[in-house]
PDB file of C-alpha atoms in Angstrom:
ATOM      1  CA  UNK A 530    -241.625 -86.743  26.626  1.00 51.00           C
ATOM      2  CA  UNK A 531    -241.726 -88.234  23.324  1.00 52.00           C
ATOM      3  CA  UNK A 532    -239.477 -90.955  22.184  1.00 55.00           C
ATOM      4  CA  UNK A 533    -237.892 -88.717  19.611  1.00 57.00           C
ATOM      5  CA  UNK A 534    -237.093 -86.121  22.199  1.00 55.00           C
ATOM      6  CA  UNK A 535    -235.684 -88.772  24.457  1.00 54.00           C
ATOM      7  CA  UNK A 536    -233.419 -90.041  21.671  1.00 54.00           C
ATOM      8  CA  UNK A 537    -232.196 -86.551  20.943  1.00 52.00           C
ATOM      9  CA  UNK A 538    -231.513 -85.969  24.589  1.00 50.00           C
ATOM     10  CA  UNK A 539    -229.642 -89.256  24.823  1.00 52.00           C
ATOM     11  CA  UNK A 540    -227.630 -88.356  21.760  1.00 55.00           C
ATOM     12  CA  UNK A 541    -226.790 -84.946  23.156  1.00 52.00           C
ATOM     13  CA  UNK A 542    -225.660 -86.498  26.386  1.00 53.00           C
ATOM     14  CA  UNK A 543    -223.596 -89.042  24.544  1.00 52.00           C
ATOM     15  CA  UNK A 544    -221.968 -86.253  22.522  1.00 53.00           C
ATOM     16  CA  UNK A 545    -220.999 -84.418  25.677  1.00 52.00           C
ATOM     17  CA  UNK A 546    -217.509 -85.174  26.772  1.00 51.00           C
ATOM     18  CA  UNK A 547    -217.253 -87.290  29.886  1.00 52.00           C
ATOM     19  CA  UNK A 548    -216.053 -85.104  32.729  1.00 50.00           C
ATOM     20  CA  UNK A 549    -214.174 -87.937  34.354  1.00 48.00           C
ATOM     21  CA  UNK A 550    -212.087 -88.372  31.212  1.00 48.00           C
ATOM     22  CA  UNK A 551    -211.201 -84.699  30.935  1.00 48.00           C
ATOM     23  CA  UNK A 552    -209.113 -84.439  34.085  1.00 48.00           C
ATOM     24  CA  UNK A 553    -207.416 -87.706  33.285  1.00 49.00           C
ATOM     25  CA  UNK A 554    -206.246 -86.456  29.915  1.00 49.00           C
ATOM     26  CA  UNK A 555    -204.927 -83.239  31.432  1.00 51.00           C
ATOM     27  CA  UNK A 556    -203.298 -84.920  34.457  1.00 54.00           C
ATOM     28  CA  UNK A 557    -201.701 -87.734  32.442  1.00 56.00           C
ATOM     29  CA  UNK A 558    -199.118 -85.477  30.754  1.00 61.00           C
ATOM     30  CA  UNK A 559    -198.420 -83.824  34.113  1.00 70.00           C
ATOM     31  CA  UNK A 560    -198.052 -87.223  35.722  1.00 69.00           C
ATOM     32  CA  UNK A 561    -195.692 -88.431  32.951  1.00 73.00           C
ATOM     33  CA  UNK A 562    -193.651 -85.245  33.178  1.00 82.00           C
ATOM     34  CA  UNK A 563    -193.364 -85.548  36.948  1.00 79.00           C
ATOM     35  CA  UNK A 564    -192.330 -89.193  36.654  1.00 83.00           C
ATOM     36  CA  UNK A 565    -189.773 -88.296  33.983  1.00 83.00           C
ATOM     37  CA  UNK A 566    -188.407 -85.504  36.173  1.00 83.00           C
ATOM     38  CA  UNK A 567    -188.168 -87.859  39.138  1.00 86.00           C
ATOM     39  CA  UNK A 568    -186.456 -90.480  36.987  1.00 88.00           C
ATOM     40  CA  UNK A 569    -184.085 -87.864  35.531  1.00 89.00           C
ATOM     41  CA  UNK A 570    -183.250 -86.579  39.010  1.00 91.00           C
ATOM     42  CA  UNK A 571    -182.666 -90.118  40.205  1.00 92.00           C
ATOM     43  CA  UNK A 572    -180.400 -90.845  37.207  1.00 92.00           C
ATOM     44  CA  UNK A 573    -178.455 -87.615  37.791  1.00 93.00           C
ATOM     45  CA  UNK A 574    -177.950 -88.511  41.445  1.00 93.00           C
ATOM     46  CA  UNK A 575    -176.904 -92.021  40.483  1.00 94.00           C
ATOM     47  CA  UNK A 576    -174.515 -90.608  37.877  1.00 94.00           C
ATOM     48  CA  UNK A 577    -173.015 -88.197  40.427  1.00 95.00           C
ATOM     49  CA  UNK A 578    -172.567 -91.046  42.910  1.00 95.00           C
ATOM     50  CA  UNK A 579    -170.835 -93.158  40.254  1.00 96.00           C
ATOM     51  CA  UNK A 580    -168.573 -90.239  39.273  1.00 96.00           C
ATOM     52  CA  UNK A 581    -167.724 -89.640  42.941  1.00 95.00           C
ATOM     53  CA  UNK A 582    -166.953 -93.337  43.427  1.00 96.00           C
ATOM     54  CA  UNK A 583    -164.839 -93.314  40.250  1.00 95.00           C
ATOM     55  CA  UNK A 584    -162.905 -90.285  41.533  1.00 95.00           C
ATOM     56  CA  UNK A 585    -162.298 -92.083  44.839  1.00 96.00           C
ATOM     57  CA  UNK A 586    -160.993 -95.161  43.013  1.00 95.00           C
ATOM     58  CA  UNK A 587    -158.837 -92.977  40.792  1.00 96.00           C
ATOM     59  CA  UNK A 588    -157.424 -91.207  43.858  1.00 95.00           C
ATOM     60  CA  UNK A 589    -156.731 -94.549  45.565  1.00 96.00           C
ATOM     61  CA  UNK A 590    -155.064 -95.829  42.387  1.00 96.00           C
ATOM     62  CA  UNK A 591    -152.838 -92.755  42.098  1.00 95.00           C
ATOM     63  CA  UNK A 592    -151.870 -92.991  45.777  1.00 96.00           C
ATOM     64  CA  UNK A 593    -151.086 -96.686  45.406  1.00 96.00           C
ATOM     65  CA  UNK A 594    -149.047 -95.962  42.286  1.00 96.00           C
ATOM     66  CA  UNK A 595    -147.088 -93.271  44.154  1.00 96.00           C
ATOM     67  CA  UNK A 596    -146.552 -95.591  47.124  1.00 96.00           C
ATOM     68  CA  UNK A 597    -145.275 -98.328  44.821  1.00 96.00           C
ATOM     69  CA  UNK A 598    -142.934 -95.908  43.071  1.00 96.00           C
ATOM     70  CA  UNK A 599    -141.594 -94.737  46.452  1.00 96.00           C
ATOM     71  CA  UNK A 600    -141.182 -98.362  47.561  1.00 96.00           C
ATOM     72  CA  UNK A 601    -139.272 -99.184  44.386  1.00 96.00           C
ATOM     73  CA  UNK A 602    -136.947 -96.188  44.871  1.00 96.00           C
ATOM     74  CA  UNK A 603    -136.460 -96.972  48.566  1.00 96.00           C
ATOM     75  CA  UNK A 604    -135.668-100.630  47.799  1.00 94.00           C
ATOM     76  CA  UNK A 605    -133.140 -99.617  45.131  1.00 94.00           C
ATOM     77  CA  UNK A 606    -131.517 -97.156  47.547  1.00 93.00           C
ATOM     78  CA  UNK A 607    -131.365 -99.759  50.327  1.00 92.00           C
ATOM     79  CA  UNK A 608    -129.874-102.277  47.930  1.00 90.00           C
ATOM     80  CA  UNK A 609    -127.256 -99.752  46.826  1.00 89.00           C
ATOM     81  CA  UNK A 610    -126.396 -99.045  50.473  1.00 89.00           C
ATOM     82  CA  UNK A 611    -126.453-102.654  51.671  1.00 92.00           C
ATOM     83  CA  UNK A 612    -124.037-104.079  49.092  1.00 89.00           C
ATOM     84  CA  UNK A 613    -121.039-101.856  49.958  1.00 88.00           C
ATOM     85  CA  UNK A 614    -121.719-102.264  53.682  1.00 89.00           C
ATOM     86  CA  UNK A 615    -121.990-106.055  53.427  1.00 91.00           C
ATOM     87  CA  UNK A 616    -118.846-106.186  51.303  1.00 91.00           C
ATOM     88  CA  UNK A 617    -116.944-104.052  53.818  1.00 91.00           C
ATOM     89  CA  UNK A 618    -118.060-106.241  56.727  1.00 93.00           C
ATOM     90  CA  UNK A 619    -117.016-109.398  54.872  1.00 93.00           C
ATOM     91  CA  UNK A 620    -113.624-107.913  54.036  1.00 93.00           C
ATOM     92  CA  UNK A 621    -113.221-106.803  57.651  1.00 94.00           C
ATOM     93  CA  UNK A 622    -113.764-110.395  58.784  1.00 94.00           C
ATOM     94  CA  UNK A 623    -110.819-111.515  56.607  1.00 92.00           C
ATOM     95  CA  UNK A 624    -108.383-108.815  57.775  1.00 94.00           C
ATOM     96  CA  UNK A 625    -107.120-110.703  60.869  1.00 94.00           C
ATOM     97  CA  UNK A 626    -106.283-113.556  58.503  1.00 93.00           C
ATOM     98  CA  UNK A 627    -104.271-111.155  56.321  1.00 92.00           C
ATOM     99  CA  UNK A 628    -102.502-109.795  59.426  1.00 93.00           C
ATOM    100  CA  UNK A 629    -101.564-113.298  60.571  1.00 93.00           C
ATOM    101  CA  UNK A 630    -100.233-114.298  57.145  1.00 91.00           C
ATOM    102  CA  UNK A 631     -98.197-111.092  57.055  1.00 90.00           C
ATOM    103  CA  UNK A 632     -96.735-111.853  60.505  1.00 90.00           C
ATOM    104  CA  UNK A 633     -96.034-115.462  59.496  1.00 90.00           C
ATOM    105  CA  UNK A 634     -94.234-114.256  56.361  1.00 87.00           C
ATOM    106  CA  UNK A 635     -92.055-111.936  58.469  1.00 88.00           C
ATOM    107  CA  UNK A 636     -90.856-114.774  60.730  1.00 88.00           C
ATOM    108  CA  UNK A 637     -87.396-116.140  59.909  1.00 88.00           C
ATOM    109  CA  UNK A 638     -87.357-119.889  59.347  1.00 86.00           C
ATOM    110  CA  UNK A 639     -84.975-122.434  57.886  1.00 90.00           C
ATOM    111  CA  UNK A 640     -87.855-124.240  56.140  1.00 90.00           C
ATOM    112  CA  UNK A 641     -88.028-122.442  52.807  1.00 90.00           C
ATOM    113  CA  UNK A 642     -90.931-124.542  51.513  1.00 92.00           C
ATOM    114  CA  UNK A 643     -93.032-123.557  54.511  1.00 90.00           C
ATOM    115  CA  UNK A 644     -92.143-119.880  54.078  1.00 89.00           C
ATOM    116  CA  UNK A 645     -92.846-120.119  50.333  1.00 91.00           C
ATOM    117  CA  UNK A 646     -96.274-121.661  51.013  1.00 92.00           C
ATOM    118  CA  UNK A 647     -97.141-118.901  53.495  1.00 91.00           C
ATOM    119  CA  UNK A 648     -96.053-116.241  50.965  1.00 92.00           C
ATOM    120  CA  UNK A 649     -98.156-117.816  48.187  1.00 94.00           C
ATOM    121  CA  UNK A 650    -101.280-117.862  50.366  1.00 93.00           C
ATOM    122  CA  UNK A 651    -100.640-114.294  51.529  1.00 92.00           C
ATOM    123  CA  UNK A 652    -100.134-113.143  47.923  1.00 93.00           C
ATOM    124  CA  UNK A 653    -103.415-114.761  46.899  1.00 94.00           C
ATOM    125  CA  UNK A 654    -105.223-113.031  49.747  1.00 93.00           C
ATOM    126  CA  UNK A 655    -103.723-109.674  48.735  1.00 92.00           C
ATOM    127  CA  UNK A 656    -104.851-110.265  45.129  1.00 95.00           C
ATOM    128  CA  UNK A 657    -108.384-111.090  46.277  1.00 94.00           C
ATOM    129  CA  UNK A 658    -108.468-107.833  48.249  1.00 94.00           C
ATOM    130  CA  UNK A 659    -107.268-105.937  45.156  1.00 94.00           C
ATOM    131  CA  UNK A 660    -110.017-107.472  43.003  1.00 94.00           C
ATOM    132  CA  UNK A 661    -112.491-106.176  45.599  1.00 93.00           C
ATOM    133  CA  UNK A 662    -110.939-102.677  45.200  1.00 94.00           C
ATOM    134  CA  UNK A 663    -109.493-102.752  48.709  1.00 95.00           C
ATOM    135  CA  UNK A 664    -106.517-100.460  49.296  1.00 94.00           C
ATOM    136  CA  UNK A 665    -103.976-100.650  52.114  1.00 93.00           C
ATOM    137  CA  UNK A 666    -103.515 -97.684  54.445  1.00 92.00           C
ATOM    138  CA  UNK A 667     -99.782 -97.721  55.175  1.00 87.00           C
ATOM    139  CA  UNK A 668     -98.535 -94.136  55.321  1.00 89.00           C
ATOM    140  CA  UNK A 669     -95.162 -94.179  57.086  1.00 91.00           C
ATOM    141  CA  UNK A 670     -93.457 -90.790  56.682  1.00 88.00           C
ATOM    142  CA  UNK A 671     -96.681 -88.983  55.787  1.00 90.00           C
ATOM    143  CA  UNK A 672     -98.626 -86.524  57.922  1.00 91.00           C
ATOM    144  CA  UNK A 673    -100.938 -88.186  60.448  1.00 92.00           C
ATOM    145  CA  UNK A 674    -104.593 -88.178  59.334  1.00 93.00           C
ATOM    146  CA  UNK A 675    -107.112 -89.091  62.061  1.00 92.00           C
ATOM    147  CA  UNK A 676    -109.616 -90.045  59.344  1.00 94.00           C
ATOM    148  CA  UNK A 677    -107.298 -92.857  58.220  1.00 94.00           C
ATOM    149  CA  UNK A 678    -105.231 -93.745  61.280  1.00 95.00           C
ATOM    150  CA  UNK A 679    -105.515 -94.315  65.022  1.00 93.00           C
ATOM    151  CA  UNK A 680    -102.508 -93.024  66.964  1.00 92.00           C
ATOM    152  CA  UNK A 681    -101.673 -95.589  69.643  1.00 93.00           C
ATOM    153  CA  UNK A 682     -98.312 -94.108  70.666  1.00 91.00           C
ATOM    154  CA  UNK A 683     -96.017 -91.150  70.129  1.00 90.00           C
ATOM    155  CA  UNK A 684     -92.276 -91.012  69.544  1.00 90.00           C
ATOM    156  CA  UNK A 685     -89.677 -88.269  69.373  1.00 88.00           C
ATOM    157  CA  UNK A 686     -87.650 -88.415  66.177  1.00 82.00           C
ATOM    158  CA  UNK A 687     -85.707 -85.413  64.879  1.00 80.00           C
ATOM    159  CA  UNK A 688     -85.519 -86.974  61.394  1.00 83.00           C
ATOM    160  CA  UNK A 689     -89.307 -86.850  61.038  1.00 83.00           C
ATOM    161  CA  UNK A 690     -91.439 -83.723  61.042  1.00 81.00           C
ATOM    162  CA  UNK A 691     -94.201 -82.908  63.473  1.00 87.00           C
ATOM    163  CA  UNK A 692     -97.339 -85.126  63.419  1.00 89.00           C
ATOM    164  CA  UNK A 693     -95.793 -87.583  60.976  1.00 91.00           C
ATOM    165  CA  UNK A 694     -96.566 -91.306  60.998  1.00 92.00           C
ATOM    166  CA  UNK A 695     -93.409 -92.944  62.374  1.00 92.00           C
ATOM    167  CA  UNK A 696     -94.449 -96.599  62.380  1.00 91.00           C
ATOM    168  CA  UNK A 697     -97.470 -98.719  61.376  1.00 93.00           C
ATOM    169  CA  UNK A 698     -98.359-101.413  63.899  1.00 93.00           C
ATOM    170  CA  UNK A 699    -101.363-102.691  61.991  1.00 93.00           C
ATOM    171  CA  UNK A 700    -102.274-101.799  58.410  1.00 93.00           C
ATOM    172  CA  UNK A 701    -105.520-100.070  57.691  1.00 95.00           C
ATOM    173  CA  UNK A 702    -107.775-100.851  54.752  1.00 96.00           C
ATOM    174  CA  UNK A 703    -110.285 -98.879  52.734  1.00 95.00           C
ATOM    175  CA  UNK A 704    -112.589 -99.507  49.807  1.00 93.00           C
ATOM    176  CA  UNK A 705    -113.295 -96.347  47.862  1.00 90.00           C
ATOM    177  CA  UNK A 706    -114.128 -93.692  50.450  1.00 90.00           C
ATOM    178  CA  UNK A 707    -115.224 -96.263  53.051  1.00 91.00           C
ATOM    179  CA  UNK A 708    -112.672 -96.984  55.764  1.00 94.00           C
ATOM    180  CA  UNK A 709    -112.877-100.667  56.597  1.00 95.00           C
ATOM    181  CA  UNK A 710    -110.246-100.515  59.336  1.00 95.00           C
ATOM    182  CA  UNK A 711    -108.106 -97.598  60.508  1.00 95.00           C
ATOM    183  CA  UNK A 712    -104.350 -98.139  60.582  1.00 95.00           C
ATOM    184  CA  UNK A 713    -102.801 -98.352  64.070  1.00 94.00           C
ATOM    185  CA  UNK A 714     -99.750 -96.090  64.097  1.00 95.00           C
ATOM    186  CA  UNK A 715     -97.223 -94.239  66.220  1.00 93.00           C
ATOM    187  CA  UNK A 716     -96.903 -90.530  65.534  1.00 93.00           C
ATOM    188  CA  UNK A 717     -93.667 -88.551  65.770  1.00 91.00           C
ATOM    189  CA  UNK A 718     -93.159 -85.224  67.529  1.00 79.00           C
ATOM    190  CA  UNK A 719     -96.746 -84.566  68.599  1.00 67.00           C
ATOM    191  CA  UNK A 720     -96.290 -81.235  70.168  1.00 59.00           C
TER     192      UNK A 720
END
């Protein structure tokens, strides 16, 4: 072969596209597309996981908010129930004191200063009970009501009707609708 022919052959070969480059150029876009699809799929999965986690946190938050609201309502209800009950129990603890002052005031004595002192203390106690909205249950002559009174004895009295309170042995007390202590009474003509 001549040199000129050899040069032409070399030039022709150099002009030919390299076969190893051809598949690379065709596979590169496929490879990029596959990588992008994998990355997109991974991002979608990550996004779904984050959304799911966010929904779980939102659900927990809403449940906690509801629990707190229920707690607040329950605490307010308990407070509303505890105050009247505690007040009634405190008043009940003072009732024997009121009974004893009432008995002491009923005793005849020649010492007027002593009797006056007892009456002043008893009056103050009665005023304190009034400021606490405590009412006396003293229903002589009225029909017996087992919701307000305990019948401890019966008497026959033609002047009184049937099932009428004849005598009060111990006063009862109530605050609003709450009975603090039932009155102890005798009932006339019980049947």
